[in-house]
mmCIF file of C-alpha atoms in Angstrom:
data_model
loop_
_atom_site.group_PDB
_atom_site.id
_atom_site.type_symbol
_atom_site.label_atom_id
_atom_site.label_comp_id
_atom_site.label_asym_id
_atom_site.label_seq_id
_atom_site.Cartn_x
_atom_site.Cartn_y
_atom_site.Cartn_z
ATOM 1 C CA MET X 1 53.241 -3.569 11.464
ATOM 2 C CA PHE X 2 52.297 -6.739 9.582
ATOM 3 C CA LYS X 3 50.168 -7.684 12.552
ATOM 4 C CA LYS X 4 48.364 -4.281 12.455
ATOM 5 C CA ILE X 5 47.827 -4.526 8.556
ATOM 6 C CA PHE X 6 46.412 -8.052 9.214
ATOM 7 C CA PHE X 7 43.962 -7.107 12.037
ATOM 8 C CA VAL X 8 42.693 -4.197 10.132
ATOM 9 C CA THR X 9 42.124 -6.384 7.011
ATOM 10 C CA ALA X 10 40.413 -9.006 8.965
ATOM 11 C CA LEU X 11 38.147 -6.182 10.481
ATOM 12 C CA LEU X 12 37.228 -5.196 7.200
ATOM 13 C CA LEU X 13 36.459 -8.695 5.914
ATOM 14 C CA ALA X 14 34.336 -9.339 9.018
ATOM 15 C CA SER X 15 32.510 -6.025 8.431
ATOM 16 C CA LEU X 16 31.765 -6.956 4.767
ATOM 17 C CA LEU X 17 30.606 -10.494 5.565
ATOM 18 C CA SER X 18 28.426 -9.250 8.232
ATOM 19 C CA ALA X 19 26.776 -6.485 6.240
ATOM 20 C CA LYS X 20 23.009 -6.800 5.955
ATOM 21 C CA PRO X 21 21.534 -6.718 2.383
ATOM 22 C CA VAL X 22 20.109 -3.169 1.704
ATOM 23 C CA VAL X 23 16.385 -3.285 0.614
ATOM 24 C CA ILE X 24 14.810 -0.298 -0.948
ATOM 25 C CA ALA X 25 10.973 0.198 -0.818
ATOM 26 C CA SER X 26 9.142 2.346 -3.244
ATOM 27 C CA ILE X 27 7.184 3.695 -0.379
ATOM 28 C CA ALA X 28 7.120 3.811 3.418
ATOM 29 C CA PRO X 29 4.085 1.230 3.970
ATOM 30 C CA VAL X 30 5.791 -1.245 1.863
ATOM 31 C CA GLY X 31 9.078 -0.608 3.750
ATOM 32 C CA TYR X 32 7.013 -1.518 6.769
ATOM 33 C CA LEU X 33 5.989 -4.818 5.174
ATOM 34 C CA ALA X 34 9.558 -5.572 4.251
ATOM 35 C CA LYS X 35 10.867 -4.916 7.600
ATOM 36 C CA ALA X 36 8.127 -6.957 9.231
ATOM 37 C CA VAL X 37 9.262 -9.933 7.115
ATOM 38 C CA GLY X 38 12.991 -9.343 6.925
ATOM 39 C CA GLY X 39 13.542 -8.271 10.582
ATOM 40 C CA ASP X 40 17.081 -7.753 11.631
ATOM 41 C CA LYS X 41 18.522 -9.592 8.642
ATOM 42 C CA ILE X 42 17.975 -6.684 6.197
ATOM 43 C CA GLU X 43 18.457 -2.937 6.305
ATOM 44 C CA VAL X 44 15.393 -1.171 4.698
ATOM 45 C CA GLN X 45 15.026 2.167 3.409
ATOM 46 C CA SER X 46 11.893 3.711 1.825
ATOM 47 C CA LEU X 47 12.373 6.011 -1.128
ATOM 48 C CA ALA X 48 9.425 8.257 -1.904
ATOM 49 C CA LYS X 49 7.856 10.287 0.657
ATOM 50 C CA GLY X 50 5.261 12.924 0.480
ATOM 51 C CA ASP X 51 3.392 13.355 -2.834
ATOM 52 C CA VAL X 52 4.554 10.186 -4.726
ATOM 53 C CA HIS X 53 2.672 11.262 -7.927
ATOM 54 C CA SER X 54 5.406 14.115 -8.498
ATOM 55 C CA PHE X 55 8.316 12.196 -6.814
ATOM 56 C CA GLU X 56 11.811 12.234 -8.440
ATOM 57 C CA PRO X 57 14.892 10.660 -6.840
ATOM 58 C CA LYS X 58 17.405 12.932 -5.260
ATOM 59 C CA PRO X 59 21.220 12.054 -5.738
ATOM 60 C CA ASN X 60 21.330 10.575 -2.353
ATOM 61 C CA ASP X 61 18.320 8.344 -3.288
ATOM 62 C CA MET X 62 20.318 7.158 -6.383
ATOM 63 C CA LYS X 63 23.410 6.397 -4.267
ATOM 64 C CA ALA X 64 21.197 4.451 -1.750
ATOM 65 C CA VAL X 65 19.576 2.442 -4.822
ATOM 66 C CA ALA X 66 23.196 1.659 -6.189
ATOM 67 C CA LYS X 67 24.073 -0.004 -2.945
ATOM 68 C CA ALA X 68 20.905 -2.005 -2.801
ATOM 69 C CA SER X 69 20.308 -5.826 -3.417
ATOM 70 C CA LEU X 70 16.561 -5.570 -3.990
ATOM 71 C CA PHE X 71 14.103 -2.950 -4.787
ATOM 72 C CA ILE X 72 10.516 -3.550 -3.771
ATOM 73 C CA ALA X 73 7.984 -1.939 -6.131
ATOM 74 C CA ALA X 74 4.362 -1.204 -5.638
ATOM 75 C CA GLY X 75 2.908 -0.483 -9.039
ATOM 76 C CA LEU X 76 3.308 3.392 -8.793
ATOM 77 C CA GLU X 77 3.472 5.714 -11.742
ATOM 78 C CA PHE X 78 6.940 6.884 -11.049
ATOM 79 C CA GLU X 79 8.456 3.477 -10.897
ATOM 80 C CA GLU X 80 7.932 2.965 -14.616
ATOM 81 C CA ALA X 81 10.179 5.825 -15.496
ATOM 82 C CA TRP X 82 12.941 5.149 -12.743
ATOM 83 C CA ILE X 83 13.320 1.495 -12.302
ATOM 84 C CA PRO X 84 15.318 1.060 -15.678
ATOM 85 C CA ARG X 85 17.579 3.863 -14.408
ATOM 86 C CA PHE X 86 17.831 2.220 -11.033
ATOM 87 C CA LYS X 87 18.866 -1.097 -12.700
ATOM 88 C CA ALA X 88 21.560 0.788 -14.889
ATOM 89 C CA SER X 89 23.032 2.356 -11.694
ATOM 90 C CA ALA X 90 23.009 -1.060 -9.680
ATOM 91 C CA LYS X 91 23.885 -3.932 -12.170
ATOM 92 C CA ASN X 92 22.937 -6.641 -9.528
ATOM 93 C CA LEU X 93 19.619 -5.061 -8.326
ATOM 94 C CA VAL X 94 16.739 -7.372 -8.113
ATOM 95 C CA VAL X 95 13.281 -5.776 -8.695
ATOM 96 C CA VAL X 96 10.215 -7.400 -7.209
ATOM 97 C CA GLN X 97 6.540 -6.251 -7.744
ATOM 98 C CA SER X 98 4.985 -6.465 -4.499
ATOM 99 C CA ASP X 99 1.541 -5.922 -6.065
ATOM 100 C CA ALA X 100 1.946 -8.929 -8.218
ATOM 101 C CA LYS X 101 -0.981 -10.983 -8.811
ATOM 102 C CA ILE X 102 -3.514 -8.336 -7.361
ATOM 103 C CA ALA X 103 -6.221 -7.225 -9.805
ATOM 104 C CA LYS X 104 -6.501 -3.541 -9.621
ATOM 105 C CA LEU X 105 -9.369 -1.244 -9.333
ATOM 106 C CA LYS X 106 -9.844 1.819 -11.696
ATOM 107 C CA GLU X 107 -8.506 4.851 -10.081
ATOM 108 C CA GLU X 108 -11.243 7.338 -9.241
ATOM 109 C CA HIS X 109 -11.036 10.659 -10.944
ATOM 110 C CA SER X 110 -14.491 12.266 -10.945
ATOM 111 C CA GLY X 111 -15.615 12.233 -7.237
ATOM 112 C CA HIS X 112 -19.025 11.255 -6.276
ATOM 113 C CA ASP X 113 -20.062 11.130 -9.812
ATOM 114 C CA GLU X 114 -18.609 7.608 -10.323
ATOM 115 C CA GLU X 115 -19.149 4.526 -8.612
ATOM 116 C CA HIS X 116 -16.459 3.830 -6.184
ATOM 117 C CA GLY X 117 -16.417 0.239 -6.808
ATOM 118 C CA GLU X 118 -15.873 -0.046 -10.447
ATOM 119 C CA HIS X 119 -13.481 -2.917 -10.953
ATOM 120 C CA GLU X 120 -11.286 -3.908 -13.667
ATOM 121 C CA THR X 121 -12.105 -7.619 -12.832
ATOM 122 C CA LYS X 122 -15.534 -7.548 -11.088
ATOM 123 C CA ASP X 123 -15.974 -11.231 -10.278
ATOM 124 C CA ASP X 124 -14.090 -11.231 -6.887
ATOM 125 C CA LYS X 125 -14.430 -8.469 -4.348
ATOM 126 C CA HIS X 126 -11.127 -9.281 -2.497
ATOM 127 C CA SER X 127 -9.049 -9.583 -5.823
ATOM 128 C CA GLY X 128 -5.524 -10.830 -6.130
ATOM 129 C CA HIS X 129 -4.030 -13.773 -4.221
ATOM 130 C CA SER X 130 -5.596 -12.884 -0.905
ATOM 131 C CA ALA X 131 -3.904 -15.196 1.615
ATOM 132 C CA LYS X 132 -3.093 -18.176 -0.385
ATOM 133 C CA ASP X 133 0.476 -19.169 -1.211
ATOM 134 C CA LYS X 134 1.661 -21.422 -3.939
ATOM 135 C CA HIS X 135 4.769 -21.855 -2.004
ATOM 136 C CA ALA X 136 4.455 -25.094 -0.306
ATOM 137 C CA ASP X 137 6.039 -23.734 3.095
ATOM 138 C CA HIS X 138 3.573 -20.855 3.291
ATOM 139 C CA GLU X 139 0.574 -23.348 2.539
ATOM 140 C CA ALA X 140 1.767 -25.437 5.440
ATOM 141 C CA LYS X 141 1.663 -22.634 7.574
ATOM 142 C CA ASP X 142 -1.392 -20.746 6.507
ATOM 143 C CA LYS X 143 -4.311 -21.524 9.113
ATOM 144 C CA HIS X 144 -6.743 -19.160 7.266
ATOM 145 C CA SER X 145 -7.653 -21.187 4.167
ATOM 146 C CA GLU X 146 -10.944 -19.437 3.753
ATOM 147 C CA HIS X 147 -8.847 -16.372 2.511
ATOM 148 C CA ALA X 148 -7.090 -18.589 -0.006
ATOM 149 C CA LYS X 149 -10.188 -19.192 -2.209
ATOM 150 C CA HIS X 150 -9.755 -16.005 -4.260
ATOM 151 C CA ASP X 151 -6.347 -17.178 -5.822
ATOM 152 C CA GLU X 152 -7.547 -19.301 -8.706
ATOM 153 C CA LYS X 153 -10.262 -17.120 -9.741
ATOM 154 C CA HIS X 154 -7.718 -14.430 -10.669
ATOM 155 C CA GLU X 155 -5.155 -16.458 -12.590
ATOM 156 C CA ALA X 156 -6.969 -15.379 -15.751
ATOM 157 C CA HIS X 157 -6.610 -11.711 -14.981
ATOM 158 C CA GLU X 158 -3.011 -11.440 -14.512
ATOM 159 C CA GLU X 159 -2.608 -9.579 -17.811
ATOM 160 C CA HIS X 160 -4.692 -6.266 -17.893
ATOM 161 C CA ASP X 161 -4.823 -4.372 -21.125
ATOM 162 C CA GLU X 162 -2.645 -1.205 -21.266
ATOM 163 C CA GLU X 163 -5.526 1.224 -21.104
ATOM 164 C CA HIS X 164 -6.750 -0.216 -17.910
ATOM 165 C CA GLU X 165 -3.402 -0.334 -16.353
ATOM 166 C CA ALA X 166 -2.689 3.297 -17.184
ATOM 167 C CA HIS X 167 -5.573 4.221 -14.821
ATOM 168 C CA ALA X 168 -5.194 1.479 -12.072
ATOM 169 C CA ASP X 169 -5.347 2.543 -8.583
ATOM 170 C CA PRO X 170 -2.164 1.690 -6.951
ATOM 171 C CA HIS X 171 -3.139 1.921 -3.392
ATOM 172 C CA VAL X 172 -3.655 -1.866 -2.710
ATOM 173 C CA TRP X 173 -1.691 -1.981 0.679
ATOM 174 C CA LEU X 174 -4.875 -0.303 2.304
ATOM 175 C CA ASN X 175 -6.829 -3.401 2.175
ATOM 176 C CA PRO X 176 -5.145 -5.663 4.691
ATOM 177 C CA VAL X 177 -5.850 -8.768 2.956
ATOM 178 C CA LEU X 178 -4.032 -7.554 -0.138
ATOM 179 C CA ALA X 179 -1.388 -6.322 1.978
ATOM 180 C CA ILE X 180 -0.745 -10.125 2.976
ATOM 181 C CA THR X 181 -0.375 -10.767 -0.687
ATOM 182 C CA MET X 182 2.207 -7.922 -0.976
ATOM 183 C CA ALA X 183 3.992 -9.346 2.189
ATOM 184 C CA ARG X 184 4.147 -12.933 0.696
ATOM 185 C CA ASN X 185 5.758 -11.576 -2.596
ATOM 186 C CA ILE X 186 8.313 -9.745 -0.372
ATOM 187 C CA SER X 187 8.992 -12.910 1.595
ATOM 188 C CA ASP X 188 9.516 -14.844 -1.585
ATOM 189 C CA ALA X 189 12.024 -12.353 -2.883
ATOM 190 C CA LEU X 190 14.043 -12.348 0.282
ATOM 191 C CA ILE X 191 14.038 -16.206 0.337
ATOM 192 C CA ALA X 192 15.300 -16.158 -3.144
ATOM 193 C CA MET X 193 17.930 -13.447 -2.146
ATOM 194 C CA ASP X 194 19.009 -15.192 1.086
ATOM 195 C CA LYS X 195 17.901 -18.906 1.295
ATOM 196 C CA ALA X 196 19.907 -19.444 4.466
ATOM 197 C CA ASN X 197 17.297 -17.398 6.500
ATOM 198 C CA LYS X 198 14.301 -19.000 4.661
ATOM 199 C CA ASP X 199 12.807 -20.198 7.908
ATOM 200 C CA PHE X 200 13.258 -16.837 9.620
ATOM 201 C CA TYR X 201 11.485 -15.013 6.744
ATOM 202 C CA LEU X 202 8.660 -17.431 6.877
ATOM 203 C CA LYS X 203 8.074 -17.154 10.468
ATOM 204 C CA ASN X 204 7.964 -13.353 10.289
ATOM 205 C CA PHE X 205 5.758 -13.478 7.349
ATOM 206 C CA GLN X 206 3.216 -15.798 9.164
ATOM 207 C CA LYS X 207 3.194 -13.392 12.315
ATOM 208 C CA LEU X 208 2.366 -10.405 10.011
ATOM 209 C CA MET X 209 -0.268 -12.324 8.163
ATOM 210 C CA ASN X 210 -1.847 -13.239 11.485
ATOM 211 C CA ASP X 211 -1.738 -9.685 12.786
ATOM 212 C CA LEU X 212 -3.273 -8.290 9.561
ATOM 213 C CA LEU X 213 -6.132 -11.149 9.632
ATOM 214 C CA ALA X 214 -6.837 -10.295 13.372
ATOM 215 C CA PHE X 215 -7.079 -6.629 12.499
ATOM 216 C CA ASP X 216 -9.265 -7.285 9.545
ATOM 217 C CA GLU X 217 -11.952 -9.390 11.660
ATOM 218 C CA SER X 218 -11.819 -6.662 14.427
ATOM 219 C CA ALA X 219 -12.316 -3.927 11.648
ATOM 220 C CA LYS X 220 -15.246 -5.579 9.992
ATOM 221 C CA ASN X 221 -17.031 -5.900 13.401
ATOM 222 C CA GLU X 222 -16.250 -2.208 14.265
ATOM 223 C CA LEU X 223 -17.736 -1.087 10.913
ATOM 224 C CA ALA X 224 -20.533 -3.556 10.394
ATOM 225 C CA GLY X 225 -23.205 -1.289 12.356
ATOM 226 C CA LEU X 226 -22.618 1.914 10.443
ATOM 227 C CA LYS X 227 -25.775 3.077 8.660
ATOM 228 C CA ASN X 228 -24.084 5.965 6.943
ATOM 229 C CA ARG X 229 -21.117 4.215 4.850
ATOM 230 C CA LYS X 230 -19.909 7.003 2.890
ATOM 231 C CA PHE X 231 -16.813 9.118 3.688
ATOM 232 C CA VAL X 232 -15.219 12.193 1.902
ATOM 233 C CA VAL X 233 -11.574 12.345 1.094
ATOM 234 C CA TYR X 234 -9.623 14.931 -0.706
ATOM 235 C CA HIS X 235 -7.549 12.237 -2.860
ATOM 236 C CA PRO X 236 -9.136 9.058 -3.705
ATOM 237 C CA ALA X 237 -6.538 6.828 -2.049
ATOM 238 C CA TRP X 238 -8.998 4.583 0.003
ATOM 239 C CA GLY X 239 -10.871 2.620 -2.816
ATOM 240 C CA TYR X 240 -9.515 -0.761 -1.683
ATOM 241 C CA PHE X 241 -10.163 -0.068 1.888
ATOM 242 C CA ALA X 242 -13.513 1.156 1.064
ATOM 243 C CA GLU X 243 -14.393 -1.874 -1.181
ATOM 244 C CA HIS X 244 -13.206 -4.297 1.366
ATOM 245 C CA TYR X 245 -15.332 -2.816 4.101
ATOM 246 C CA ASP X 246 -18.352 -2.062 2.136
ATOM 247 C CA LEU X 247 -17.951 1.757 2.253
ATOM 248 C CA GLU X 248 -18.200 4.342 -0.213
ATOM 249 C CA GLN X 249 -15.267 6.744 -0.806
ATOM 250 C CA ILE X 250 -16.235 10.157 -2.137
ATOM 251 C CA SER X 251 -13.358 12.206 -3.588
ATOM 252 C CA ILE X 252 -12.988 16.088 -3.800
ATOM 253 C CA GLU X 253 -10.133 15.780 -6.217
ATOM 254 C CA ARG X 254 -10.923 15.443 -9.844
ATOM 255 C CA ASN X 255 -8.705 13.973 -12.302
ATOM 256 C CA GLY X 256 -5.730 14.640 -10.052
ATOM 257 C CA LYS X 257 -6.607 18.313 -9.845
ATOM 258 C CA GLU X 258 -8.195 20.718 -7.601
ATOM 259 C CA PRO X 259 -12.010 20.722 -8.248
ATOM 260 C CA LYS X 260 -13.598 23.427 -10.333
ATOM 261 C CA ILE X 261 -16.083 25.999 -8.930
ATOM 262 C CA ASP X 262 -19.055 24.179 -10.121
ATOM 263 C CA GLU X 263 -17.616 20.827 -8.940
ATOM 264 C CA MET X 264 -17.175 22.397 -5.412
ATOM 265 C CA ALA X 265 -20.742 23.675 -5.436
ATOM 266 C CA SER X 266 -22.120 20.102 -6.205
ATOM 267 C CA THR X 267 -19.835 18.691 -3.659
ATOM 268 C CA VAL X 268 -20.924 21.233 -0.848
ATOM 269 C CA LYS X 269 -24.697 20.167 -1.767
ATOM 270 C CA MET X 270 -23.720 16.450 -1.438
ATOM 271 C CA ILE X 271 -21.840 16.934 1.854
ATOM 272 C CA LYS X 272 -25.004 18.709 3.260
ATOM 273 C CA ASP X 273 -27.623 16.235 1.822
ATOM 274 C CA GLU X 274 -25.594 13.394 3.054
ATOM 275 C CA ASN X 275 -25.181 14.979 6.364
ATOM 276 C CA ILE X 276 -21.186 14.370 6.201
ATOM 277 C CA LYS X 277 -19.475 15.661 9.306
ATOM 278 C CA VAL X 278 -15.907 14.862 8.483
ATOM 279 C CA ILE X 279 -13.595 15.525 5.407
ATOM 280 C CA PHE X 280 -10.650 13.570 5.532
ATOM 281 C CA ALA X 281 -7.523 15.267 4.024
ATOM 282 C CA ASP X 282 -4.148 13.573 2.848
ATOM 283 C CA PRO X 283 -1.207 15.217 4.803
ATOM 284 C CA ASN X 284 0.912 14.485 1.680
ATOM 285 C CA ARG X 285 -1.211 16.973 -0.422
ATOM 286 C CA SER X 286 -2.896 20.291 -0.446
ATOM 287 C CA GLN X 287 -5.761 20.686 2.150
ATOM 288 C CA LYS X 288 -7.029 23.956 0.733
ATOM 289 C CA SER X 289 -10.121 22.589 -0.847
ATOM 290 C CA ALA X 290 -10.991 20.327 2.155
ATOM 291 C CA GLN X 291 -10.755 23.567 4.442
ATOM 292 C CA VAL X 292 -12.781 25.556 1.901
ATOM 293 C CA LEU X 293 -15.532 22.773 2.017
ATOM 294 C CA ALA X 294 -15.445 22.542 5.812
ATOM 295 C CA SER X 295 -15.992 26.248 6.095
ATOM 296 C CA GLN X 296 -19.112 26.095 3.663
ATOM 297 C CA THR X 297 -20.634 22.971 5.231
ATOM 298 C CA GLY X 298 -19.883 22.969 8.915
ATOM 299 C CA ALA X 299 -17.826 19.814 8.641
ATOM 300 C CA LYS X 300 -14.319 19.432 10.142
ATOM 301 C CA VAL X 301 -11.168 18.542 8.547
ATOM 302 C CA GLU X 302 -9.192 15.505 9.696
ATOM 303 C CA LEU X 303 -6.037 13.857 8.206
ATOM 304 C CA LEU X 304 -5.817 10.368 6.950
ATOM 305 C CA ASP X 305 -2.384 9.264 5.589
ATOM 306 C CA PRO X 306 -2.294 6.652 2.968
ATOM 307 C CA LEU X 307 1.390 6.692 3.004
ATOM 308 C CA GLY X 308 2.122 6.314 6.668
ATOM 309 C CA TYR X 309 5.027 3.773 7.471
ATOM 310 C CA ASN X 310 3.197 1.659 10.292
ATOM 311 C CA LEU X 311 0.673 0.353 7.992
ATOM 312 C CA LEU X 312 -1.091 -1.786 10.695
ATOM 313 C CA GLU X 313 -1.357 1.193 13.118
ATOM 314 C CA ASN X 314 -2.494 3.526 10.005
ATOM 315 C CA LEU X 315 -5.321 0.881 9.131
ATOM 316 C CA LYS X 316 -6.538 0.956 12.672
ATOM 317 C CA ILE X 317 -6.515 4.888 12.776
ATOM 318 C CA ALA X 318 -8.616 4.803 9.552
ATOM 319 C CA VAL X 319 -10.982 2.437 10.953
ATOM 320 C CA ARG X 320 -11.627 4.434 14.235
ATOM 321 C CA ALA X 321 -11.841 7.612 12.180
ATOM 322 C CA ILE X 322 -14.386 6.760 9.890
ATOM 323 C CA LYS X 323 -16.333 4.856 12.382
ATOM 324 C CA ASP X 324 -16.288 8.058 14.553
ATOM 325 C CA ALA X 325 -17.198 10.298 11.601
ATOM 326 C CA ASN X 326 -20.199 8.185 10.605
ATOM 327 C CA SER X 327 -21.664 7.437 14.253
ATOM 328 C CA PRO X 328 -24.515 9.480 15.567
ATOM 329 C CA LYS X 329 -23.334 11.970 18.192
#
């Protein structure tokens, strides 16, 4: 009997010792970055799915957070209200802002009546840290120093005034260079949590960075020859992507709401005038207005998901879709 109790206790202890740290990512693409860096050393769960603007955690979400060691935030509105509650339910929870050190675009609210490239800090097109690392280990491994030149320019912009932050566009992960900054922030947090596996995390970060930079070069080449550089979306999630590739995002949604009748009429005219052939809808949101506009203009509706888990593949899909939509048939 004693041997049996000892054996069961030993198994339980071994199980506890071998348990992987639980990492909760605010959204799926951030979960992808975390898993790419953390590999099999961590267990990653993504929290918000669907329309993150109206997200509220369910009881099962709260249970998952209570067991987590790390919460990776992405600068989303719902996080402001819920992170204090997450911390209250998980006393040892560490919160990392994956979007730290990234200067934000203003969120588009008024469709094609606003310039898509209006920036809170306009002196640097790429914004944020790009691909430079203050961590000595990262610097030694970073072969793409040309992407590192943007870091120092934005040190003065780390603190934004509250009015601007309230309207900041959170979709930074859709720019691959900014996604590298997010991955680096995640890597630093994992190393701080688990120093024994530092080299493992650094190696995985390096691979992810190289994959994203390779994609970025390919995407620039694919999109370089487009004469029509405008694309129409329902929800203005692709501002960082558009800015990075010198495209113009035109939004149907106005101030987070369905457009009014007069706004729809002006959008119909613009689509016809600009010879727009594709309207990109968001699978996480209503597609009604996109379908109405398509029926009135002869354009077709296609889906682009800003919250898809596999970020790298999702960016490739976006490049192909926008290139096809704007190429002569």
